[in-house]
XYZ file of C-alpha atoms in Angstrom:
504
model
C 26.022 -6.026 49.281
C 24.196 -4.510 52.267
C 20.857 -5.755 53.505
C 19.179 -2.492 52.522
C 20.442 -2.784 48.948
C 19.209 -6.353 48.709
C 15.776 -5.294 49.986
C 15.599 -2.499 47.403
C 16.681 -4.909 44.652
C 14.089 -7.517 45.664
C 11.424 -4.818 45.940
C 12.161 -3.586 42.428
C 12.032 -7.147 41.076
C 8.704 -7.796 42.779
C 7.287 -4.568 41.363
C 8.557 -5.472 37.884
C 7.113 -8.991 38.179
C 3.733 -7.525 39.192
C 3.796 -5.094 36.253
C 4.956 -7.856 33.875
C 2.050 -10.082 34.880
C -0.676 -7.456 34.638
C 0.505 -5.843 31.404
C 0.669 -9.287 29.808
C -2.783 -10.194 31.094
C -4.615 -7.023 30.030
C -3.866 -7.331 26.299
C -2.519 -10.888 26.208
C -5.161 -12.219 23.824
C -4.725 -9.275 21.427
C -0.964 -9.815 21.476
C -1.461 -13.543 20.849
C -3.520 -12.813 17.707
C -1.033 -10.166 16.526
C 2.003 -12.394 17.023
C 0.468 -15.461 15.390
C -0.744 -13.434 12.381
C 2.583 -11.592 12.140
C 4.488 -14.870 12.199
C 2.382 -16.235 9.342
C 2.800 -12.944 7.447
C 6.527 -13.614 7.046
C 5.437 -16.082 4.370
C 2.705 -13.867 2.950
C 3.688 -14.385 -0.733
C 4.117 -18.144 -0.252
C 0.717 -18.403 1.442
C -0.769 -16.591 -1.558
C 0.796 -19.142 -3.898
C -0.476 -22.066 -1.783
C -3.970 -20.595 -1.948
C -3.851 -20.010 -5.731
C -2.530 -23.359 -7.014
C -3.951 -22.804 -10.516
C -1.488 -19.962 -11.204
C 1.623 -21.529 -12.695
C 2.687 -18.857 -15.215
C 5.768 -16.764 -14.455
C 6.701 -13.316 -15.753
C 9.237 -10.663 -14.870
C 8.042 -7.702 -12.837
C 7.858 -5.220 -15.755
C 5.945 -7.555 -18.077
C 3.517 -8.420 -15.269
C 2.849 -4.723 -14.515
C 2.269 -3.988 -18.221
C -0.222 -6.864 -18.411
C -1.996 -5.710 -15.225
C -2.355 -2.085 -16.359
C -3.685 -3.331 -19.697
C -6.461 -5.261 -17.969
C -7.241 -2.427 -15.550
C -7.450 0.090 -18.423
C -10.328 -1.930 -19.850
C -12.021 -2.992 -16.643
C -11.423 -0.199 -14.110
C -11.236 2.995 -16.186
C -13.152 5.197 -13.739
C -10.988 4.390 -10.745
C -9.187 7.149 -8.846
C -6.114 4.965 -8.380
C -4.532 1.597 -9.157
C -2.056 0.311 -6.557
C 0.033 -2.554 -7.911
C 2.740 -4.743 -6.375
C 4.893 -6.601 -8.880
C 5.857 -10.293 -8.567
C 9.389 -10.794 -7.272
C 10.137 -14.504 -7.469
C 8.327 -15.311 -4.216
C 4.900 -14.074 -5.379
C 3.844 -15.018 -8.915
C 0.891 -12.633 -9.275
C 0.415 -8.875 -9.354
C -1.354 -7.705 -6.203
C -3.813 -5.001 -7.239
C -5.970 -2.678 -5.157
C -8.327 -0.204 -6.806
C -11.650 1.496 -6.315
C -14.588 1.182 -8.674
C -17.608 3.297 -7.855
C -18.176 2.962 -4.134
C -16.479 -0.455 -3.986
C -12.838 -1.153 -3.180
C -11.234 -4.274 -4.633
C -8.170 -6.354 -3.813
C -7.285 -8.861 -6.529
C -4.406 -11.051 -7.604
C -3.809 -10.593 -11.341
C -2.295 -13.183 -13.647
C 1.290 -12.122 -14.523
C 0.826 -12.945 -18.233
C -2.770 -11.993 -19.077
C -3.287 -9.358 -16.377
C -6.767 -10.752 -15.649
C -7.877 -11.781 -12.131
C -6.884 -15.353 -11.283
C -9.620 -17.977 -11.152
C -9.508 -18.605 -7.379
C -10.149 -15.235 -5.735
C -8.681 -15.037 -2.257
C -6.909 -12.589 0.002
C -4.192 -15.194 0.547
C -1.500 -14.055 2.965
C -2.872 -10.508 2.835
C -5.498 -11.579 5.414
C -2.867 -12.451 8.031
C -0.829 -9.353 7.152
C -3.820 -7.040 7.749
C -4.963 -9.004 10.793
C -1.511 -8.487 12.323
C -1.869 -4.702 12.630
C -5.567 -3.973 11.984
C -7.167 -6.885 13.875
C -10.182 -6.841 11.527
C -11.287 -3.576 13.183
C -12.073 -0.463 11.071
C -9.431 2.238 10.616
C -7.990 3.786 12.756
C -9.255 1.813 15.778
C -7.647 -1.488 14.863
C -4.268 0.140 14.301
C -4.595 2.148 17.498
C -5.351 -1.011 19.477
C -2.409 -2.804 17.827
C -0.165 0.133 18.643
C -1.312 0.127 22.278
C -0.718 -3.627 22.453
C 2.805 -3.174 21.068
C 3.519 -0.591 23.788
C 2.235 -3.030 26.414
C 4.427 -5.745 24.915
C 7.500 -3.542 25.174
C 6.703 -2.824 28.841
C 6.133 -6.543 29.482
C 9.469 -7.454 27.865
C 11.496 -4.872 29.797
C 9.829 -5.664 33.128
C 10.217 -9.391 32.467
C 13.961 -8.949 31.947
C 14.324 -6.901 35.155
C 12.187 -9.342 37.170
C 14.362 -12.307 36.204
C 16.795 -13.458 38.866
C 18.704 -15.913 36.679
C 17.911 -15.052 33.123
C 20.590 -17.186 31.418
C 20.144 -20.208 33.703
C 16.447 -20.250 32.797
C 17.420 -20.802 29.195
C 18.610 -24.339 30.052
C 15.929 -25.179 32.627
C 12.771 -27.138 31.925
C 11.080 -29.399 34.473
C 8.199 -31.315 32.819
C 5.058 -32.493 34.638
C 5.607 -30.093 37.554
C 2.456 -27.975 37.195
C 3.117 -24.269 37.720
C 6.891 -24.837 37.618
C 6.676 -26.413 34.152
C 4.617 -23.535 32.753
C 7.069 -21.034 34.272
C 10.029 -22.879 32.746
C 8.304 -22.972 29.355
C 7.445 -19.276 29.560
C 11.010 -18.366 30.567
C 12.648 -20.552 27.920
C 10.553 -19.243 25.017
C 10.999 -15.687 26.273
C 14.754 -15.890 26.826
C 15.644 -17.971 23.760
C 14.692 -15.262 21.255
C 14.803 -12.202 23.511
C 16.824 -9.988 21.106
C 14.333 -10.783 18.354
C 11.390 -10.039 20.663
C 12.816 -6.627 21.553
C 13.656 -5.807 17.932
C 10.315 -6.845 16.446
C 8.323 -5.015 19.140
C 10.317 -1.791 18.907
C 10.294 -1.724 15.092
C 6.588 -2.575 15.101
C 5.907 0.461 17.257
C 7.807 2.643 14.799
C 5.820 1.386 11.806
C 2.741 2.885 13.507
C 4.583 5.999 14.685
C 2.226 8.385 12.877
C -0.614 7.037 15.058
C 1.077 6.522 18.429
C 3.289 9.632 18.208
C 1.315 12.197 16.132
C 2.666 15.268 17.950
C 5.882 15.752 15.923
C 3.786 15.637 12.733
C 1.307 18.168 14.116
C 4.114 20.442 15.285
C 5.900 20.332 11.951
C 3.057 20.283 9.433
C -0.187 21.088 11.252
C -3.113 20.079 9.043
C -0.981 19.910 5.902
C -0.444 16.155 5.981
C 0.222 15.938 2.234
C 3.279 18.153 2.691
C 4.617 15.582 5.158
C 4.157 12.744 2.668
C 5.861 14.783 -0.064
C 8.792 15.412 2.283
C 9.020 11.723 3.143
C 8.883 10.645 -0.518
C 10.153 13.548 -2.666
C 9.930 11.464 -5.847
C 6.148 11.123 -5.593
C 3.846 13.595 -7.348
C 0.213 14.238 -6.467
C -2.074 16.489 -8.465
C -5.843 16.740 -8.973
C -7.570 15.228 -11.978
C -8.010 17.611 -14.937
C -11.427 16.240 -15.838
C -10.313 15.627 -19.445
C -10.101 12.020 -20.688
C -6.736 10.805 -21.997
C -5.243 7.395 -22.648
C -2.441 6.090 -20.498
C 0.897 6.242 -22.320
C 2.805 2.946 -22.763
C 3.972 2.036 -19.290
C 6.917 -0.215 -20.175
C 9.250 2.720 -21.124
C 8.336 4.402 -17.800
C 9.343 1.291 -15.860
C 12.649 1.092 -17.731
C 13.343 4.792 -17.096
C 12.490 4.341 -13.396
C 14.994 1.488 -13.045
C 17.651 3.735 -14.635
C 16.784 6.455 -12.129
C 17.134 3.959 -9.266
C 20.646 3.097 -10.440
C 19.691 -0.447 -11.355
C 17.083 -1.224 -8.663
C 14.096 -3.267 -9.736
C 10.466 -2.199 -9.958
C 8.549 -3.057 -6.773
C 5.285 -1.165 -6.687
C 3.483 0.997 -9.243
C 0.738 3.473 -8.374
C -1.373 5.014 -11.138
C -3.344 8.033 -9.939
C -6.385 9.235 -11.920
C -5.957 6.698 -14.764
C -7.699 7.772 -17.950
C -7.374 11.463 -17.094
C -5.128 14.042 -18.786
C -3.488 14.746 -15.392
C -2.832 11.113 -14.509
C 0.418 10.283 -12.692
C 2.369 7.008 -12.692
C 4.665 6.617 -9.651
C 7.131 3.726 -9.611
C 8.722 2.563 -6.332
C 11.963 0.644 -6.093
C 11.680 -2.969 -4.925
C 12.862 -3.640 -1.354
C 13.259 -7.384 -1.957
C 17.044 -7.091 -2.176
C 17.703 -4.358 0.392
C 16.817 -3.895 4.070
C 15.707 -0.286 3.600
C 12.029 0.246 2.805
C 10.981 2.448 -0.167
C 14.467 3.514 -1.223
C 13.534 5.344 -4.425
C 10.597 6.715 -6.400
C 10.065 8.072 -9.912
C 6.899 9.834 -11.137
C 5.752 10.204 -14.727
C 3.039 12.113 -16.520
C 0.549 9.356 -17.262
C -0.682 10.838 -20.544
C 2.728 11.493 -22.120
C 5.123 9.226 -20.185
C 7.385 12.212 -19.411
C 9.484 11.943 -16.242
C 8.246 14.490 -13.684
C 10.439 13.735 -10.642
C 12.711 11.010 -9.333
C 14.373 10.475 -5.989
C 16.801 8.004 -4.424
C 16.847 8.286 -0.633
C 20.220 9.266 0.851
C 19.209 11.335 3.917
C 20.745 9.611 6.978
C 17.663 10.032 9.195
C 15.333 8.677 6.532
C 17.698 5.815 5.705
C 17.757 4.881 9.397
C 13.968 4.909 9.599
C 13.678 2.872 6.410
C 16.091 0.253 7.725
C 14.146 -0.006 11.006
C 10.908 -0.327 9.016
C 12.493 -2.891 6.710
C 13.733 -4.965 9.643
C 10.144 -5.372 10.829
C 8.762 -6.189 7.372
C 11.558 -8.698 6.544
C 10.969 -8.441 2.795
C 14.721 -8.386 2.260
C 15.263 -11.660 4.117
C 16.634 -14.695 2.289
C 15.083 -18.069 3.045
C 17.225 -18.940 6.097
C 16.629 -15.540 7.714
C 12.929 -15.816 6.975
C 12.749 -19.089 8.884
C 14.573 -17.445 11.794
C 11.886 -14.740 11.781
C 9.211 -17.456 11.883
C 11.017 -19.249 14.714
C 11.341 -16.005 16.684
C 7.669 -15.162 16.079
C 6.595 -18.650 17.169
C 8.672 -18.270 20.352
C 6.991 -14.959 21.116
C 3.539 -16.456 20.476
C 4.358 -19.375 22.786
C 5.735 -17.037 25.467
C 2.443 -15.100 25.449
C 0.264 -18.215 25.563
C 2.315 -19.914 28.304
C 2.215 -16.656 30.264
C -1.594 -16.640 30.088
C -1.754 -20.249 31.307
C 0.845 -19.543 33.991
C -1.336 -16.761 35.398
C -4.011 -19.346 36.171
C -1.593 -22.086 37.288
C -0.080 -19.770 39.911
C -3.436 -18.897 41.403
C -4.793 -22.438 41.291
C -1.912 -23.721 43.436
C -2.425 -20.999 46.053
C -6.203 -21.111 46.543
C -9.472 -22.004 44.750
C -9.944 -19.931 41.607
C -12.255 -16.917 41.692
C -15.078 -16.642 39.142
C -13.018 -14.188 37.086
C -10.041 -16.521 36.961
C -12.275 -19.486 36.094
C -13.590 -17.519 33.090
C -10.025 -16.613 32.192
C -8.991 -20.271 32.427
C -11.684 -21.251 29.920
C -10.913 -18.288 27.671
C -7.342 -19.568 27.503
C -8.612 -22.793 25.947
C -10.873 -21.007 23.475
C -8.403 -18.356 22.325
C -5.111 -20.282 22.373
C -6.615 -23.140 20.349
C -9.410 -21.212 18.618
C -7.253 -18.641 16.825
C -4.975 -21.253 15.154
C -8.103 -23.317 14.395
C -9.623 -20.286 12.632
C -6.417 -19.864 10.618
C -6.479 -23.488 9.450
C -10.210 -23.197 8.673
C -9.279 -20.262 6.402
C -7.013 -22.588 4.398
C -9.649 -25.335 4.263
C -12.307 -22.868 3.070
C -9.929 -21.850 0.285
C -10.093 -25.389 -1.061
C -13.767 -26.196 -0.424
C -15.617 -23.022 -1.455
C -16.681 -22.949 -5.148
C -14.059 -21.220 -7.291
C -16.546 -18.959 -9.069
C -18.431 -17.996 -5.909
C -19.326 -14.310 -5.580
C -17.594 -12.636 -2.649
C -15.270 -15.578 -2.232
C -12.434 -13.731 -0.397
C -14.868 -12.323 2.143
C -16.422 -15.773 2.630
C -12.998 -17.278 3.430
C -12.363 -14.595 6.033
C -15.833 -15.141 7.511
C -15.125 -18.874 7.876
C -11.901 -18.077 9.751
C -13.513 -15.545 12.087
C -16.647 -17.576 12.813
C -14.597 -20.715 13.442
C -12.405 -18.868 15.934
C -15.488 -17.334 17.585
C -17.187 -20.744 17.872
C -14.008 -22.181 19.405
C -13.929 -19.407 22.015
C -17.562 -20.145 22.947
C -16.813 -23.882 23.120
C -13.831 -23.154 25.354
C -16.081 -21.158 27.678
C -18.697 -23.924 27.762
C -16.381 -26.891 28.427
C -14.365 -27.779 31.496
C -10.664 -27.185 30.688
C -9.880 -30.865 31.366
C -12.181 -31.710 28.452
C -11.710 -28.539 26.403
C -7.929 -28.759 25.936
C -7.731 -32.283 24.428
C -10.996 -31.905 22.495
C -10.024 -28.595 20.884
C -6.494 -29.761 20.166
C -7.950 -32.869 18.564
C -10.098 -30.673 16.321
C -7.052 -28.618 15.380
C -5.126 -31.810 14.602
C -7.919 -33.046 12.326
C -8.130 -29.633 10.613
C -4.383 -29.656 9.881
C -4.579 -33.113 8.306
C -7.613 -32.068 6.235
C -5.845 -28.906 4.993
C -2.790 -30.944 3.991
C -4.854 -33.573 2.151
C -6.798 -30.888 0.314
C -3.433 -29.303 -0.618
C -2.977 -31.890 -2.186
C -0.300 -33.657 -0.181
C 1.177 -35.370 -3.271
C 1.900 -32.091 -5.107
C 5.298 -31.544 -6.729
C 5.011 -27.737 -6.497
C 7.595 -26.753 -3.814
C 5.345 -24.192 -2.104
C 2.379 -26.579 -1.972
C 4.519 -29.472 -0.792
C 6.188 -27.402 1.944
C 2.864 -26.056 3.169
C 1.282 -29.496 3.254
C 4.234 -31.013 5.104
C 4.054 -28.211 7.678
C 0.364 -28.945 8.224
C 1.162 -32.631 8.756
C 4.065 -31.851 11.097
C 1.797 -29.604 13.165
C -0.876 -32.308 13.236
C 1.651 -34.911 14.386
C 2.967 -32.706 17.194
C -0.555 -31.869 18.354
C -1.581 -35.525 18.229
C 1.247 -36.419 20.609
C 0.170 -33.688 23.041
C -3.473 -34.799 22.882
C -2.488 -38.445 23.479
C -0.466 -37.449 26.517
C -3.303 -35.313 27.912
C -5.855 -38.085 27.447
C -3.592 -40.683 29.093
C -2.962 -38.363 32.035
C -6.688 -37.643 32.389
C -7.553 -41.368 32.347
C -4.771 -42.339 34.724
C -6.078 -43.224 38.213
C -5.397 -40.675 40.919
C -3.196 -41.837 43.828
C -6.286 -42.229 46.039
C -8.117 -44.309 43.431
C -4.961 -46.330 42.817
C -4.623 -47.143 46.518
C -8.276 -48.219 46.655
C -7.741 -50.578 43.699
C -4.650 -52.066 45.291
C -6.474 -52.859 48.583
C -7.499 -56.571 48.925
C -11.206 -57.282 48.653
C-alpha cells in the first residue's frame, strides 16, 4: 500500500474517531438512560409480577378479558375507549388503559375478578415508557429519543471504522492501566455484542419512523392520518359515537370468532371504542407472543350486536417485513434464553456508553489538567452512571414501602425514582470523584440488598426469587468494586511509601 493511501486511511480513521467521540458525548447521558431502561423493559411482564406479589390467580387470556370488560362496564362506562392487553403466561394481569372524564388511567386488573389489583403500580411499564419517552411530554420525549437513536447509529458506524484491530480488541483487557483500561473495557463491551447493538439501534429508529421520517406519510396521505392507520391495519374499524346508549354484547363469542379469523392465533390485545354506545366497536388483535411479527391480524366487531365487521391477517410482504423488524426490537416473541441474550446485549451497550463517557475524561486527564467543563463532566459521570440505576432500585423499594391503599401510588413510585436519581446527580456534582464513586456505589449496593430483603428473599415464587437473587448478585459485584476502590484510595502513594521506608 502506498504512503498516500495509508495517510488517507489514517486521516479517515482519525475523523471517524473524532466524530465517534463527540456524537457519544453530546447525547451520552440520554443514551445511557434509554439503554438501561430498554434493557430492563425486556422483562417488563416479570417486573410487573415482582411488583404485584399479591396477585397469584391465573386465567387464560379470553377469560381475563371477559372479566376485565365486566369490571370496566360498571366502573368506566363513560370512557371513550378501553385498551386492554391480555395475560400471556409471562404477565398474570390484564393491563388496562382508559379515560374517565379528564383523567387517564393505567391499571393492572385481576385476571379472575377483573377488578384493579390491591397494589397499584406501573410495574415494568415505567421502564418501557422511560425507554422511548424519557418522562418528557409527547412528542418531545419521543423526538429526543429518536434523535439519540440516530446519534447512536452514527457513533456505532464511526466506532467500527475508527477501529484498527476490531477483533483483537475483543480479547484485550489490561486492568489497572488508567486510560488504557477504560479503552479496553469500552472496546470489549462494544465489540462483543456489536451485531446486537446495530440491530437494536436500527430497529429502534424504525419504531419511531413516523416521527423521524414523516415526509413519506405527508406525501402519501397529507392531513388524512386516519387513512394511513386504516391502510396499515385494514382489520380495524373506527367510527364516531352514535350518542345512543347500548349495552356491550357478550365479548367471549367475539374473542372466539377473532381467533378463528386469525387461523388459530391467540388473543393479544382488545380495544373497545365508545363502550356503552350504539356505535361501539370491539377490535381484537392477534397475540405476538409466539411470532416475531408485530400485530399480525385484527378483527373488528359491532360492540352492540357482536357482529363481525372486518377481519384481516397481514400477508403483504412490505408490511410483514416492517412487522418483523418492529418485533425484533420489542422481543415479545423471545423465549427465555433469547430474552436473556437481549438483556446481556443491552447491558453491554449500556456499559459501552458509560465506559465511553469515563474514557472521554481519562484521555484528557492524562494529557493535561482538566478544564472546568471537563471537571463538571467528570462529576456528572458519577452522578448519572450511578444515579440512574440507584433511581431504578429506589423505584422497587418504594413499591414495597409505600402504603398499599395510598392515593396516587403509581405516581408516587415514579416520583421516588426520579427524585432519587436527581439527588444522586447533585451529590455527584458536589463530591470529588475519588469520594463520589465509592460512596455512591456503596449506596447502590445497600439499596440492592434492601430491595432483595423486601422482596422477600425467601419467596418460593420463581419471579420473586429470581428478582431477589439478581438484586443480591448486583450488590455482591458492586461491593467488590467498592472494596477495591477504597483499598486503592487508602494505599500509600509511591512518594509517601518511600518516606515511610526512610530510617528515622
